[in-house]
Short mmCIF file of C-alpha atoms in Angstrom, two decimals:
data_model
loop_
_atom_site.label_atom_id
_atom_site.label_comp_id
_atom_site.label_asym_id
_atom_site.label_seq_id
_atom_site.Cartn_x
_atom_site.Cartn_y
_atom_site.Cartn_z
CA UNK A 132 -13.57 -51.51 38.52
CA UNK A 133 -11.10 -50.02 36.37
CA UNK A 134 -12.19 -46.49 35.24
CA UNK A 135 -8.83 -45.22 33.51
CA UNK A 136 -9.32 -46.61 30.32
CA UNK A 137 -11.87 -44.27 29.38
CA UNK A 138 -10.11 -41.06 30.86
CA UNK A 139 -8.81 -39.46 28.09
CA UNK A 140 -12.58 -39.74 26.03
CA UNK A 141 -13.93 -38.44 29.21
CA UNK A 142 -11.97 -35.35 29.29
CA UNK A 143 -12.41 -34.89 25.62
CA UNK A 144 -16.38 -34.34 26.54
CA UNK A 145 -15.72 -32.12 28.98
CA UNK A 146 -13.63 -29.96 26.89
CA UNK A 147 -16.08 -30.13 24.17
CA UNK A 148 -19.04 -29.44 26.87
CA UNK A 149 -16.79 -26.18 28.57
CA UNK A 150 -14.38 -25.18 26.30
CA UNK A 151 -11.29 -25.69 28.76
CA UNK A 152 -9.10 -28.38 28.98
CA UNK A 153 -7.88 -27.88 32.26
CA UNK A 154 -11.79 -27.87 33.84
CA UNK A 155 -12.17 -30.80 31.70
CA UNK A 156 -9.41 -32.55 33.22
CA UNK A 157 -10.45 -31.57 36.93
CA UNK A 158 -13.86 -32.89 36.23
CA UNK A 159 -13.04 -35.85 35.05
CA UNK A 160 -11.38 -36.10 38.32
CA UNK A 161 -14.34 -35.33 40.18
CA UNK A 162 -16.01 -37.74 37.90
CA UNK A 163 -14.19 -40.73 38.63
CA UNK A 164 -13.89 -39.81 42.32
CA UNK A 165 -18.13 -40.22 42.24
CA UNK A 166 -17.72 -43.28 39.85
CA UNK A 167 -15.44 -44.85 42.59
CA UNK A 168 -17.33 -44.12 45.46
CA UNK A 169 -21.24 -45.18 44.16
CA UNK A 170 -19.39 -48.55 42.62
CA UNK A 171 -21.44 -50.68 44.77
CA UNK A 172 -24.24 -49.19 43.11
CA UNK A 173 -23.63 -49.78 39.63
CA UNK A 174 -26.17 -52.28 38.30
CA UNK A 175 -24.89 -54.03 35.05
CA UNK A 176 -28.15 -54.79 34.09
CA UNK A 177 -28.93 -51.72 33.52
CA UNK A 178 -26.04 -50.00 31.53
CA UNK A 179 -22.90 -50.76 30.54
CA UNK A 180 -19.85 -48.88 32.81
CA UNK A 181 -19.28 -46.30 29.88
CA UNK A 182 -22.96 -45.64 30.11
CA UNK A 183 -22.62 -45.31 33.79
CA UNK A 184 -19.59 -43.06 33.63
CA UNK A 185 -20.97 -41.01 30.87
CA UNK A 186 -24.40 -40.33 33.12
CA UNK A 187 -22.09 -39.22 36.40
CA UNK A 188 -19.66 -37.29 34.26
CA UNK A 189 -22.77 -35.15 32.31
CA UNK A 190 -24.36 -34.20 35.38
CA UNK A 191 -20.87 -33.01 37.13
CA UNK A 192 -20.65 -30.55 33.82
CA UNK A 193 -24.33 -29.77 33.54
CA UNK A 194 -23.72 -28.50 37.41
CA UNK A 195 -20.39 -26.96 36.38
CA UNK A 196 -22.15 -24.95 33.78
CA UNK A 197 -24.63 -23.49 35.61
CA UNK A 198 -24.71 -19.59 35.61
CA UNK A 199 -21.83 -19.24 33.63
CA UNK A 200 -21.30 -17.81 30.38
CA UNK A 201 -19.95 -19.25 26.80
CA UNK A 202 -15.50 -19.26 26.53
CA UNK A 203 -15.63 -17.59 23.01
CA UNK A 204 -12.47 -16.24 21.05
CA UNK A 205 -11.70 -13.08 20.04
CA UNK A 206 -13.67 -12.98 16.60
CA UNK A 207 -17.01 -14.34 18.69
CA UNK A 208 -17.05 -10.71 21.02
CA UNK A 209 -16.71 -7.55 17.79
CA UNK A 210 -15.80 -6.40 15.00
CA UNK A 211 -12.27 -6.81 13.43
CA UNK A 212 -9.67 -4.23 13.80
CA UNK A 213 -7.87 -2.51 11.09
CA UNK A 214 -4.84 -1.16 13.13
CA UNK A 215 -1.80 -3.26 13.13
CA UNK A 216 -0.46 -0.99 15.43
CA UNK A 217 -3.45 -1.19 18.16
CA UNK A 218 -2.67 -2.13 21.69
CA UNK A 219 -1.90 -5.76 22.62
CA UNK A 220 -3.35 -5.60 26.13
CA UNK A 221 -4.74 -8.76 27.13
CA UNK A 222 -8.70 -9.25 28.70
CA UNK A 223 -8.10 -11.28 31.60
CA UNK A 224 -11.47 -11.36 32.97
CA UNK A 225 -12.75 -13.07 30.01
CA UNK A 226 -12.76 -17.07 30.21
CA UNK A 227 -10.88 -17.45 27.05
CA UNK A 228 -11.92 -20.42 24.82
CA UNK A 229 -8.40 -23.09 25.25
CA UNK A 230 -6.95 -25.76 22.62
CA UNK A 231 -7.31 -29.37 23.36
CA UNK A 232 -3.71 -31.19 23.20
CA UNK A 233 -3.71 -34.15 21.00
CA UNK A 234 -0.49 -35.58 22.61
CA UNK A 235 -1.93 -36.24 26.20
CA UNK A 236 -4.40 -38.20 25.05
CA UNK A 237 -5.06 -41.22 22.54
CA UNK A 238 -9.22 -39.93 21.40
CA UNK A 239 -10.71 -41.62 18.36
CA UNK A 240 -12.63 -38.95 17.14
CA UNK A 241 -11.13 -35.28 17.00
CA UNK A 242 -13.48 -33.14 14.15
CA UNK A 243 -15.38 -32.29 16.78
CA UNK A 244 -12.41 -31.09 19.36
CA UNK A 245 -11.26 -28.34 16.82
CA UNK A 246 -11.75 -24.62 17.87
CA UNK A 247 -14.64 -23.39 15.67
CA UNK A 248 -17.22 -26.41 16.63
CA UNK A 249 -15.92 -26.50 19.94
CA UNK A 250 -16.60 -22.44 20.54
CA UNK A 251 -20.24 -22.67 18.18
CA UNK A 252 -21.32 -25.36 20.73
CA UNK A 253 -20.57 -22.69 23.63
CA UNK A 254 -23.11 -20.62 22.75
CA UNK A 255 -26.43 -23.56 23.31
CA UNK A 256 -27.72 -23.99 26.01
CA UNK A 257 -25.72 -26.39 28.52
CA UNK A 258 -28.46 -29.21 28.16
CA UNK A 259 -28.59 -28.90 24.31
CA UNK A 260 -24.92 -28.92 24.07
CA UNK A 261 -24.95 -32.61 26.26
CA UNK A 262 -27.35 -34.11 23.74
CA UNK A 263 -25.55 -32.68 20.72
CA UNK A 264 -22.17 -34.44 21.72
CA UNK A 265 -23.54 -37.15 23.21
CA UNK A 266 -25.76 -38.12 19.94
CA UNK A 267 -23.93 -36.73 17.65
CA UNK A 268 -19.82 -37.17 18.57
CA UNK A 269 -20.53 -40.42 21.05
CA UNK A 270 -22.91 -41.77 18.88
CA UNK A 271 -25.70 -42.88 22.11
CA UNK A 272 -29.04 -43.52 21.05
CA UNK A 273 -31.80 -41.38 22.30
CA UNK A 274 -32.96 -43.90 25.04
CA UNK A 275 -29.74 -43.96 26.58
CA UNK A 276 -29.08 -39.89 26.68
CA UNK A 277 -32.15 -39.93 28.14
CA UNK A 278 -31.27 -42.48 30.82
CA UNK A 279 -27.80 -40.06 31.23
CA UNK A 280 -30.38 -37.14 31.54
CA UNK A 281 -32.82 -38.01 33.40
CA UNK A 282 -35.65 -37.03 30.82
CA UNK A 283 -37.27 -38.78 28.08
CA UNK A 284 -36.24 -39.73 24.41
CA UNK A 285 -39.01 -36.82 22.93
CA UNK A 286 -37.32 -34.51 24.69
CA UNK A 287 -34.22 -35.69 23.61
CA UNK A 288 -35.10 -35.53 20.14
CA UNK A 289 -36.45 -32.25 20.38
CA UNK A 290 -33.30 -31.07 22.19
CA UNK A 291 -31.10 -32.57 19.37
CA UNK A 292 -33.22 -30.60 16.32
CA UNK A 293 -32.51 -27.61 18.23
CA UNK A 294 -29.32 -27.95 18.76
CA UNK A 295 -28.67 -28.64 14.67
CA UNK A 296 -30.84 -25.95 13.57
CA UNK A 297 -28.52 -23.74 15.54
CA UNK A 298 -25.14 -24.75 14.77
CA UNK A 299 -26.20 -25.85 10.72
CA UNK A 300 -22.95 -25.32 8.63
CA UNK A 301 -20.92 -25.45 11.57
CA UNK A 302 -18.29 -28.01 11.38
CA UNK A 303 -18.90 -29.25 8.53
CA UNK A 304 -17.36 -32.82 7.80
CA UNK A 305 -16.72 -32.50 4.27
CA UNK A 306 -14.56 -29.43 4.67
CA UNK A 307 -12.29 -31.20 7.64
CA UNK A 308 -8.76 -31.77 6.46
CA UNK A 309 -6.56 -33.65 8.65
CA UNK A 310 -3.23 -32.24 9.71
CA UNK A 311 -1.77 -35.15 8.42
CA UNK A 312 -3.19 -35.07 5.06
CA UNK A 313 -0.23 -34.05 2.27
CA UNK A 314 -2.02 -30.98 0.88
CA UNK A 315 -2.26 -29.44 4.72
CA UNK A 316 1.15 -30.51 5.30
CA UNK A 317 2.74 -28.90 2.32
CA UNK A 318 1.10 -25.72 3.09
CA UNK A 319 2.12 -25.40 7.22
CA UNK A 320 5.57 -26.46 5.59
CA UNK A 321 5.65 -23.81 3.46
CA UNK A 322 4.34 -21.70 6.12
CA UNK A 323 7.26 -22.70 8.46
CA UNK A 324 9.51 -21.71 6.11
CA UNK A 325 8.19 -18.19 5.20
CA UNK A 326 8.00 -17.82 9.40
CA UNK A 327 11.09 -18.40 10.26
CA UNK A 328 12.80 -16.41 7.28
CA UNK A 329 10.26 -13.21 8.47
CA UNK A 330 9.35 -13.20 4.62
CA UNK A 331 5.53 -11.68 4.73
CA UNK A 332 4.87 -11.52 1.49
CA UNK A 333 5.15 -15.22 1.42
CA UNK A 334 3.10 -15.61 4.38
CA UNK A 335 0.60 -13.67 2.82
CA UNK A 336 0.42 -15.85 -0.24
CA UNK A 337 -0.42 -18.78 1.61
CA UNK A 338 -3.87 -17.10 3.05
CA UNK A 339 -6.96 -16.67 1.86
CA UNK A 340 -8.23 -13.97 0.37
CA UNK A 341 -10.53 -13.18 4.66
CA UNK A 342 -8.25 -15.03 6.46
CA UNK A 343 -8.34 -14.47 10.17
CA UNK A 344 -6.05 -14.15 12.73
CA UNK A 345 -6.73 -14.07 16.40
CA UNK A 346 -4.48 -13.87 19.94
CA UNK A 347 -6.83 -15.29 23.03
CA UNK A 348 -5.93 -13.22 25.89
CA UNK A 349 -5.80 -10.06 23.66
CA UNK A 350 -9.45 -9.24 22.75
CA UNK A 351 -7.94 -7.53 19.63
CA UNK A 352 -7.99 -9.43 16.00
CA UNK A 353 -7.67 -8.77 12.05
CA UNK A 354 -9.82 -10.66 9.04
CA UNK A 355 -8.16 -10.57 5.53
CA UNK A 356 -4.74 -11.32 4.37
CA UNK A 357 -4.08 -7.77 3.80
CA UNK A 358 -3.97 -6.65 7.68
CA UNK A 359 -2.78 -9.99 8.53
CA UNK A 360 0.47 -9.59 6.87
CA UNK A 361 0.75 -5.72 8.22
CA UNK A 362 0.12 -7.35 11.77
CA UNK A 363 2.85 -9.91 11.09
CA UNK A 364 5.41 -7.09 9.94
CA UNK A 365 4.92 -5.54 13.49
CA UNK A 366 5.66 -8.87 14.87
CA UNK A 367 9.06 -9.18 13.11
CA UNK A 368 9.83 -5.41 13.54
CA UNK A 369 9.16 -6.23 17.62
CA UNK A 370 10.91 -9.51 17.69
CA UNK A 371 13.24 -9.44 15.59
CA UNK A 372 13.62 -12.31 12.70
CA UNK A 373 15.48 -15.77 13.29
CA UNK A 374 12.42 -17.74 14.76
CA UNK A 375 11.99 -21.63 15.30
CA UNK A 376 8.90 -23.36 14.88
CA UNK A 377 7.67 -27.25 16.35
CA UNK A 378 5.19 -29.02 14.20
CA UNK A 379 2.31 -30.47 16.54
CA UNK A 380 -1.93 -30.75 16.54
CA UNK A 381 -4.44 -28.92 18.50
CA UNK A 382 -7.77 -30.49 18.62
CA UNK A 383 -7.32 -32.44 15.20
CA UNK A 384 -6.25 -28.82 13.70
CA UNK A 385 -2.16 -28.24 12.70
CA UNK A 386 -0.56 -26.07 15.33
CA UNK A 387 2.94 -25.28 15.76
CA UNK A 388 4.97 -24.29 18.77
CA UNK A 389 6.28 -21.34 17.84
CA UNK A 390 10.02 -19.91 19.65
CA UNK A 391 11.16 -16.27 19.83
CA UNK A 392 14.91 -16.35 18.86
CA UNK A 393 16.92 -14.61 22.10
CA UNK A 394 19.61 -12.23 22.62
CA UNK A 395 22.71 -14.34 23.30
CA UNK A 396 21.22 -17.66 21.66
CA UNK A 397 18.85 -19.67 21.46
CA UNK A 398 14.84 -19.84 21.76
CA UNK A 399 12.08 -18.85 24.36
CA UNK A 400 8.87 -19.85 23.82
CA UNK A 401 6.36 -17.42 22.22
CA UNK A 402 3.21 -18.50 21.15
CA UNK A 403 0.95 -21.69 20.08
CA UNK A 404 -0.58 -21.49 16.70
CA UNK A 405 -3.68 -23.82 15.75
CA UNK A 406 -4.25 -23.58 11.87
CA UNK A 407 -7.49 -24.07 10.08
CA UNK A 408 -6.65 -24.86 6.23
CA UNK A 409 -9.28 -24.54 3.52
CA UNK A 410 -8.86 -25.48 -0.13
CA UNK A 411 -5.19 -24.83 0.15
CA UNK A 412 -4.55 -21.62 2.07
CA UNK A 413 -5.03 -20.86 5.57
CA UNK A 414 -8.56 -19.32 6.81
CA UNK A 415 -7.57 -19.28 10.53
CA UNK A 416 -4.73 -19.05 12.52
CA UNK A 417 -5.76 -18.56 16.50
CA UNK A 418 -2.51 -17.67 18.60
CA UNK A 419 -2.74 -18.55 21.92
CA UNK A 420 0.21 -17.08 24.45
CA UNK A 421 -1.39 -17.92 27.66
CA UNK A 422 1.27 -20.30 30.06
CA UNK A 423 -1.49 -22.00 31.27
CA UNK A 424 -2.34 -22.79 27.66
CA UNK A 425 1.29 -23.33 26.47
CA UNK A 426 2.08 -25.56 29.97
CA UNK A 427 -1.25 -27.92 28.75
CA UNK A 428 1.01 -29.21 25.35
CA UNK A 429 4.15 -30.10 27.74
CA UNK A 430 6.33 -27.28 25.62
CA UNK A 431 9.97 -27.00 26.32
CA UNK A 432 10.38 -23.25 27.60
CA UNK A 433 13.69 -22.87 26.23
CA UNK A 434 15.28 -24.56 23.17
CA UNK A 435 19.21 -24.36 22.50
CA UNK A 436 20.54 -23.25 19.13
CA UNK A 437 20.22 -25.88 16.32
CA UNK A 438 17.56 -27.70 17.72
CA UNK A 439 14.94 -26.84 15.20
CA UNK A 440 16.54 -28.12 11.98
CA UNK A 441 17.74 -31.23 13.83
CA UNK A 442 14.53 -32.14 14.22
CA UNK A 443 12.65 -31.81 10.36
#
C-alpha cells in the first residue's frame, strides 16, 4: 500500500487541526507509521484507503490535543499597544500559532490554511474542530465522519452547527483573494518597493484605515495604519534602510521573505511576512521571526549583494 500520495493533504489537516506545521508533519508520521502497521487490517469493503487514513490520522490529533490549549497570535491574547517604542521581548512559553508553507507541499485547497481561519478554529473544541474540516474543507459526508469518529451522523450534525455558529463570518470565501490575483499582486509590489526604499509614508498608504500588524514570539502588536507606520520608522531607525525582500505564499496568503541588509554586504535573514489584502490595501501583516518558523519555508540565511533584483 502506498500511503505517500496523500502526505502532503494529511499534514495540511493536521496543521489546520493544531495550528503547527511542524506537529502536523510529525503526526503525519506517526500516522502513516499506524497506517503501515494495521495494513492487514484494512477492509476495502468498508472504506476507501483515504477514508482509512483520514480515521487513523483524526484520532492521533484528537489524542494530541488533549489538555492542551488553543496556538493563538498576538491580537487573539489583549489589547493593542500604542507605543512604538515598547519592548520587543518575545513570550516563549506561549505555543505560538505557525504559517503553513505552500512550497513543500502540492494541497488543492488552501482558504482554509490561511492564519485567521486556521487560529478561529483553535479556539472549538478539538472534536468540533475535526468535523468542521473534515465536512467542511474535505468535503466527507456525515456518515463517513462518523465512521472516522466513532459516533453517529446526529451527532455529527449537531457538532457541525456548532462549530458554524461559532466561527460565522470567519473566513469568509467571498472576501479570499489569491496571492496570485493582479490586484493583490500590484499592491505587495508596491509594498516591496516602499520596503526596501524605508519610505513609510508610502507604506502607510497602502493600509487600511485598522490595519494590523503582529510579531509571533513578541506578545506585543499595533491596529491602525497610524501606529503601524510609527512602528515601522523604529524598524528602519534600528536596522538601518537598504533591505531585500523574496516574494512567496503562506497558507494561500502573500508572504515575503524579508532580508536585513548587513554591515560589509549583503543580506541576513530577518523576518517572514504573511499579508492579508482587503479591497486593495493591506488589513494584516503577521511577522513571524521564529528559526523554527523561518527553517519550515527552506529560506536561504544569507543572500549576496544583487541577488534581489536579479530575481524580479
Amino acid at each position: 500500500m502506498d500511503f505517500e500520495p496523500y502526505r502532503g493533504e494529511l499534514v495540511a489537516y493536521c496543521y489546520r487541526m493544531l495550528g503547527s506545521f511542524h506537529e502536523a508533519e510529525d503526526l503525519v508520521q506517526e500516522t502513516l507509521l499506524r497506517a503501515w502497521k494495521s495494513r492487514d487490517r484494512y477492509d476495502p469493503a468498508r472504506a476507501s484507503v483515504r477514508t482509512w487514513l483520514y480515521r487513523i490520522v483524526t484520532n492521533v490529533c484528537l489524542t494530541a490535543l488533549e489538555g492542551r490549549g488553543r496556538r493563538p497570535l498576538p491580537s487573539g491574547l489583549g489589547a493593542p499597544s500604542d507605543d512604538p517604542g515598547a519592548p520587543l521581548a518575545p513570550a516563549l512559553d506561549v505555543p505560538w500559532l505557525e504559517p503553513f508553507p505552500d512550497a513543500r507541499f502540492d494541497v488543492e485547497v488552501r482558504a482554509d490554511l490561511r492564519l485567521a481561519w486556521v487560529a478561529a478554529v483553535q479556539v472549538l473544541p478539538a472534536r468540533q474542530r475535526a468535523v468542521l474540516v473534515l465536512r467542511e474543507v474535505l468535503a466527507f459526508s456525515a456518515a463517513e465522519v462518523a465512521e472516522q469518529l466513532g459516533t453517529t451522523v446526529a451527532a455529527v450534525n449537531s457538532a457541525l452547527q456548532r462549530a458554524r455558529a461559532s466561527l460565522a463570518g470567519v473566513g469568509d470565501a467571498g472576501a479570499v483573494v489569491e496571492p496570485d490575483d493582479p490586484a493583490v499582486r500590484a499592491v505587495i509590489q508596491r509594498y516591496i518597493r516602499a520596503f526596501e526604499a524605508a519610505d513609510v509614508p508610502a507604506l502607510v498608504r497602502l493600509l487600511a484605515d485598522d490595519a494590523v500588524l503582529e510579531m509571533p514570539p513578541v506578545p506585543l502588536w499595533y491596529r491602525g495604519s497610524r501606529d503601524y507606520g510609527r512602528f515601522m520608522e523604529r524598524v528602519f531607525a534600528m536596522r538601518g534602510t537598504g533591505w531585500g525582500v523574496r516574494e512567496l505564499t503562506a497558507g494561500g496568503q502573500p508572504a515575503l521573505a524579508v532580508y536585513a541588509p548587513r554591515v560589509g554586504g549583503g543580506y541576513r535573514l530577518h523576518t517572514l511576512q504573511v499579508f492579508t489584502v482587503t479591497d486593495g490595501r493591506i488589513a494584516r501583516n503577521v511577522v513571524f521571526a521564529d528559526p523554527r518558523v523561518l527553517e519550515a519555508f527552506g529560506l536561504p540565511g544569507e543572500i549576496l549583494p544583487g541577488e534581489f533584483r536579479s530575481q524580479r
